[in-house]
Short mmCIF file of C-alpha atoms and ligand atoms in Angstrom, two decimals:
data_model
loop_
_atom_site.label_atom_id
_atom_site.label_comp_id
_atom_site.label_asym_id
_atom_site.label_seq_id
_atom_site.Cartn_x
_atom_site.Cartn_y
_atom_site.Cartn_z
CA MET A 77 0.00 0.00 0.00
CA ARG A 78 1.23 3.49 -0.73
CA VAL A 79 2.76 5.10 2.33
CA LEU A 80 0.64 8.25 2.39
CA ARG A 81 -2.56 6.27 2.04
CA HIS A 82 -1.44 3.93 4.80
CA LEU A 83 -0.74 6.91 7.09
CA GLU A 84 -4.06 8.55 6.22
CA GLU A 85 -5.91 5.37 7.07
CA ARG A 86 -4.14 5.14 10.41
CA LEU A 87 -4.90 8.80 11.10
CA GLN A 88 -8.62 7.98 10.80
CA LYS A 89 -8.15 5.89 13.91
CA GLY A 90 -6.05 8.34 15.92
CA LYS A 91 -2.72 10.04 16.42
CA LEU A 92 0.59 8.79 15.06
CA HIS A 93 4.19 8.71 16.22
CA MET A 94 7.25 8.75 13.99
CA THR A 95 10.83 8.01 14.99
CA LEU A 96 13.61 10.10 13.47
CA VAL A 97 16.92 8.33 12.97
CA ASP A 98 19.95 10.39 11.98
CA PRO A 99 22.38 8.19 9.98
CA GLU A 100 25.35 10.21 11.20
CA LYS A 101 24.72 9.50 14.85
CA GLN A 102 25.23 5.73 15.01
CA PRO A 103 26.26 2.74 12.93
CA ALA A 104 23.55 1.14 10.81
CA GLU A 105 23.27 -1.91 13.09
CA VAL A 106 22.51 0.30 16.07
CA ALA A 107 20.01 2.33 14.02
CA SER A 108 18.28 -0.90 13.05
CA ASP A 109 18.05 -2.03 16.68
CA VAL A 110 16.61 1.33 17.68
CA ALA A 111 14.06 1.24 14.85
CA SER A 112 13.06 -2.28 15.71
CA SER A 113 12.49 -1.50 19.41
CA MET A 114 10.53 1.60 18.46
CA GLU A 115 8.36 -0.51 16.16
CA ASP A 116 7.72 -2.91 19.03
CA MET A 117 6.62 0.05 21.12
CA GLY A 118 4.14 1.16 18.45
CA THR A 119 5.87 3.83 16.35
CA ASP A 120 4.10 4.23 12.99
CA ALA A 121 7.02 5.09 10.70
CA ILE A 122 10.78 5.59 10.73
CA MET A 123 12.08 8.84 9.28
CA VAL A 124 15.73 8.86 8.22
CA GLY A 125 17.67 12.10 7.85
CA GLY A 126 19.78 14.76 9.50
CA SER A 127 20.79 18.37 8.94
CA THR A 128 24.50 17.64 8.51
CA GLY A 129 26.81 14.67 8.07
CA VAL A 130 24.51 12.53 5.94
CA THR A 131 26.44 10.75 3.18
CA GLN A 132 25.10 8.50 0.46
CA GLU A 133 26.86 5.63 2.15
CA ASN A 134 25.65 6.13 5.72
CA LEU A 135 22.16 6.87 4.41
CA ASP A 136 21.96 3.75 2.22
CA THR A 137 23.35 1.41 4.86
CA THR A 138 21.08 2.87 7.54
CA VAL A 139 17.94 2.70 5.39
CA ARG A 140 18.76 -0.83 4.20
CA GLY A 141 19.49 -1.99 7.74
CA ILE A 142 16.25 -0.55 9.09
CA LYS A 143 14.21 -1.89 6.16
CA SER A 144 15.51 -5.37 6.87
CA VAL A 145 14.10 -5.38 10.41
CA VAL A 146 10.89 -3.30 10.43
CA GLU A 147 7.55 -3.44 8.69
CA VAL A 148 6.49 0.15 9.26
CA PRO A 149 7.28 2.56 6.40
CA VAL A 150 10.76 4.09 6.16
CA ILE A 151 10.55 7.68 4.92
CA LEU A 152 13.46 9.90 3.87
CA PHE A 153 13.65 13.27 5.63
CA PRO A 154 16.14 14.91 3.28
CA ALA A 155 18.39 17.90 3.89
CA SER A 156 19.38 18.28 0.23
CA ALA A 157 19.15 16.72 -3.21
CA GLN A 158 22.60 15.19 -2.73
CA THR A 159 21.55 12.29 -0.54
CA ILE A 160 18.55 10.24 -1.58
CA SER A 161 18.29 6.52 -0.96
CA GLU A 162 16.47 4.23 -3.34
CA HIS A 163 15.92 1.75 -0.51
CA ALA A 164 13.35 3.88 1.32
CA ASP A 165 9.58 3.51 0.90
CA ALA A 166 8.93 7.22 0.38
CA ILE A 167 10.50 10.66 0.59
CA TYR A 168 9.16 13.83 2.13
CA PHE A 169 9.15 16.22 -0.81
CA MET A 170 9.39 19.18 1.46
CA SER A 171 9.81 22.91 1.29
CA MET A 172 11.11 24.97 4.19
CA LEU A 173 8.52 27.69 3.88
CA ASN A 174 10.31 30.15 6.16
CA SER A 175 13.78 29.77 4.69
CA ARG A 176 15.45 32.93 3.39
CA THR A 177 17.02 30.96 0.57
CA THR A 178 15.23 29.80 -2.56
CA ARG A 179 17.53 26.77 -2.38
CA LEU A 180 15.42 25.23 0.40
CA LEU A 181 12.12 26.64 -0.80
CA VAL A 182 12.37 25.05 -4.23
CA GLY A 183 15.97 24.74 -5.47
CA GLU A 184 16.95 21.38 -3.94
CA GLN A 185 13.55 20.01 -4.95
CA ILE A 186 14.20 20.91 -8.60
CA GLN A 187 17.61 19.24 -8.40
CA ALA A 188 16.08 16.12 -6.82
CA SER A 189 12.95 15.70 -8.91
CA LYS A 190 14.28 13.58 -11.79
CA THR A 191 16.26 11.31 -9.46
CA VAL A 192 13.19 10.79 -7.29
CA LYS A 193 11.15 9.87 -10.35
CA ASP A 194 13.80 7.53 -11.76
CA LEU A 195 14.16 5.76 -8.42
CA GLY A 196 10.39 5.30 -8.23
CA LEU A 197 10.21 6.78 -4.73
CA GLU A 198 6.78 7.79 -3.49
CA THR A 199 6.68 11.52 -2.73
CA ILE A 200 4.81 12.93 0.25
CA SER A 201 4.68 16.68 -0.09
CA MET A 202 5.19 18.64 3.07
CA GLY A 203 5.31 22.27 4.12
CA TYR A 204 7.99 22.65 6.79
CA VAL A 205 8.28 25.60 9.14
CA VAL A 206 11.04 26.12 11.68
CA VAL A 207 9.81 27.55 14.99
CA GLU A 208 12.13 29.28 17.49
CA PRO A 209 14.70 28.25 18.65
CA GLY A 210 15.11 26.22 15.45
CA MET A 211 18.46 24.73 16.50
CA ARG A 212 20.82 23.42 13.82
CA VAL A 213 18.19 23.04 11.12
CA GLY A 214 17.21 26.69 11.56
CA GLU A 215 20.83 27.74 11.08
CA VAL A 216 21.73 25.57 8.14
CA GLY A 217 18.34 26.21 6.57
CA LEU A 218 18.76 30.00 6.86
CA ALA A 219 15.32 30.12 8.44
CA ASN A 220 13.53 33.16 9.73
CA PRO A 221 12.33 31.12 12.71
CA LEU A 222 8.68 31.56 13.51
CA PRO A 223 8.39 33.56 16.77
CA ARG A 224 7.08 31.44 19.64
CA ASP A 225 4.42 34.05 20.39
CA ASP A 226 2.97 34.33 16.90
CA PRO A 227 0.27 31.68 16.39
CA GLU A 228 -1.40 33.83 13.73
CA LEU A 229 1.65 33.71 11.49
CA ALA A 230 1.87 29.95 12.07
CA VAL A 231 -1.73 29.58 10.89
CA LYS A 232 -0.93 31.54 7.73
CA TYR A 233 1.96 29.22 6.93
CA GLY A 234 -0.23 26.17 7.57
CA LEU A 235 -2.99 27.42 5.32
CA ALA A 236 -0.49 28.33 2.61
CA ALA A 237 0.84 24.74 2.72
CA GLU A 238 -2.69 23.39 2.47
CA PHE A 239 -3.64 25.68 -0.41
CA PHE A 240 -0.47 24.68 -2.27
CA GLY A 241 -1.88 21.15 -2.10
CA MET A 242 0.75 19.81 0.28
CA ASP A 243 -0.07 16.52 2.03
CA LEU A 244 1.31 17.43 5.47
CA PHE A 245 2.34 20.49 7.47
CA TYR A 246 5.30 20.17 9.87
CA LEU A 247 6.08 22.54 12.74
CA GLU A 248 9.70 22.02 13.81
CA ALA A 249 11.26 23.44 16.99
CA GLY A 250 14.57 21.85 15.94
CA SER A 251 16.20 18.64 17.02
CA GLY A 252 17.41 18.93 20.60
CA ALA A 253 15.29 22.04 21.28
CA PRO A 254 14.94 22.76 25.01
CA ALA A 255 11.14 22.90 24.64
CA PRO A 256 8.68 21.74 21.97
CA VAL A 257 6.60 24.01 19.73
CA PRO A 258 4.30 26.07 22.02
CA LEU A 259 0.83 24.61 22.59
CA GLU A 260 -0.84 27.89 21.54
CA ILE A 261 0.76 27.58 18.11
CA VAL A 262 -0.19 23.91 17.77
CA SER A 263 -3.81 24.50 18.75
CA ALA A 264 -4.21 27.58 16.54
CA VAL A 265 -2.83 25.74 13.51
CA GLY A 266 -4.68 22.50 14.30
CA GLU A 267 -7.98 24.35 14.38
CA GLU A 268 -7.51 26.02 11.03
CA ILE A 269 -5.88 23.54 8.69
CA SER A 270 -7.41 20.36 7.30
CA ILE A 271 -4.20 18.56 6.39
CA PRO A 272 -2.41 16.52 9.08
CA LEU A 273 -0.23 18.55 11.46
CA VAL A 274 3.18 17.08 12.27
CA VAL A 275 5.06 18.44 15.31
CA GLY A 276 8.66 17.71 16.27
CA GLY A 277 11.65 18.97 18.19
CA GLY A 278 12.21 18.88 21.95
CA ILE A 279 9.59 16.26 22.85
CA ARG A 280 11.19 14.35 25.73
CA ASN A 281 8.42 13.01 27.93
CA GLY A 282 4.88 11.73 28.05
CA ARG A 283 3.47 14.94 29.43
CA SER A 284 4.70 17.09 26.52
CA ALA A 285 3.50 14.44 24.07
CA ARG A 286 0.05 14.32 25.65
CA GLU A 287 -0.30 18.10 25.70
CA LEU A 288 0.74 18.39 22.04
CA VAL A 289 -1.71 15.77 20.79
CA GLU A 290 -4.49 17.25 22.93
CA ALA A 291 -3.68 20.67 21.45
CA GLY A 292 -4.19 19.29 17.94
CA ALA A 293 -0.98 17.69 16.66
CA ASP A 294 -1.76 14.64 14.50
CA ILE A 295 1.74 13.19 14.24
CA LEU A 296 4.58 13.60 16.75
CA VAL A 297 8.21 13.07 15.81
CA THR A 298 10.94 12.20 18.30
CA GLY A 299 14.63 11.87 17.55
CA THR A 300 16.86 12.91 20.42
CA ALA A 301 14.80 11.12 23.04
CA VAL A 302 15.40 7.94 21.10
CA GLU A 303 19.13 8.49 20.59
CA ARG A 304 20.05 9.98 23.90
CA THR A 305 18.14 8.14 26.50
CA ARG A 306 17.48 4.72 25.11
CA ASP A 307 15.40 5.06 28.20
CA LEU A 308 12.62 2.72 27.33
CA ALA A 309 10.40 4.04 30.08
CA SER A 310 10.22 7.62 28.78
CA LEU A 311 9.90 6.47 25.18
CA LYS A 312 7.06 4.18 26.19
CA GLU A 313 5.47 7.11 28.02
CA ILE A 314 5.64 9.22 24.82
CA LEU A 315 4.17 6.41 22.70
CA ASP A 316 1.42 5.78 25.25
CA ALA A 317 0.55 9.48 25.37
CA VAL A 318 0.28 9.60 21.58
CA LYS A 319 -1.80 6.44 21.33
CA ARG A 320 -4.12 7.20 24.23
CA GLY A 321 -7.59 7.62 22.89
CA ASN A 322 -6.80 5.96 19.54
CA ARG A 323 -9.46 3.54 18.39
C1 1GP B 571 13.81 16.81 14.27
O1 1GP B 571 11.73 17.21 15.15
C2 1GP B 571 12.67 16.23 15.02
O2 1GP B 571 13.42 17.06 13.00
C3 1GP B 571 13.10 15.55 16.28
O3 1GP B 571 13.55 16.43 17.28
O4 1GP B 571 15.54 15.28 18.18
O5 1GP B 571 14.39 17.01 19.56
O6 1GP B 571 13.33 14.79 19.16
P1 1GP B 571 14.23 15.85 18.62
#
């Protein structure tokens, strides 16, 4: 089944969790173990990508390793057109809507388009907005980070993504952010847009996860909590908070 359709069907039943694995941060065997334990805990997809340090080799070996041990979809979360793996199930065809450079708005996507087609990768189009503090991705992406006290601007970005026909809208506080995207922003955007709202960056415990899904996030992404803690208890707490109330 196509990945987007699979995710949409699961979203009919409730909220989703995705695990972000950065190929630079650990060898492929470790990444595969992490992905496999996250699948056992109920994660709905594995995203593979990172802002820096992703090479064709570490990407391919990581994606292949993960694919060999999980059944959930493996989706590329690309930083540029340079590193795309044919072994993934799909790729986020994403635009950083608040980047100051046309390179991340549309330039990398133009460079990548023919390769993506030739590899037969499913594309899932996604509007991506970096929220303060933005961390590394905000810096390398030359973002004008969305102010944490401006839910109205966030809504405008979300609606623009929807009206462009994008499949998903992602609010990103940045990997390793000290706090997730503010709840006021999540609830304002969640109320206005009709495409699924993805929220990531700085989600470390069950309480944050629960508050974000209650505020209106449809899909939560965690990366650092997975890498850093390997603390099964807090990861389980996050998964349980996301899945609570799912049918
Ligand atoms: C990064 O939002 C994700 O794109 C994950 O962030 O590493 O802080 O969980 P964390």
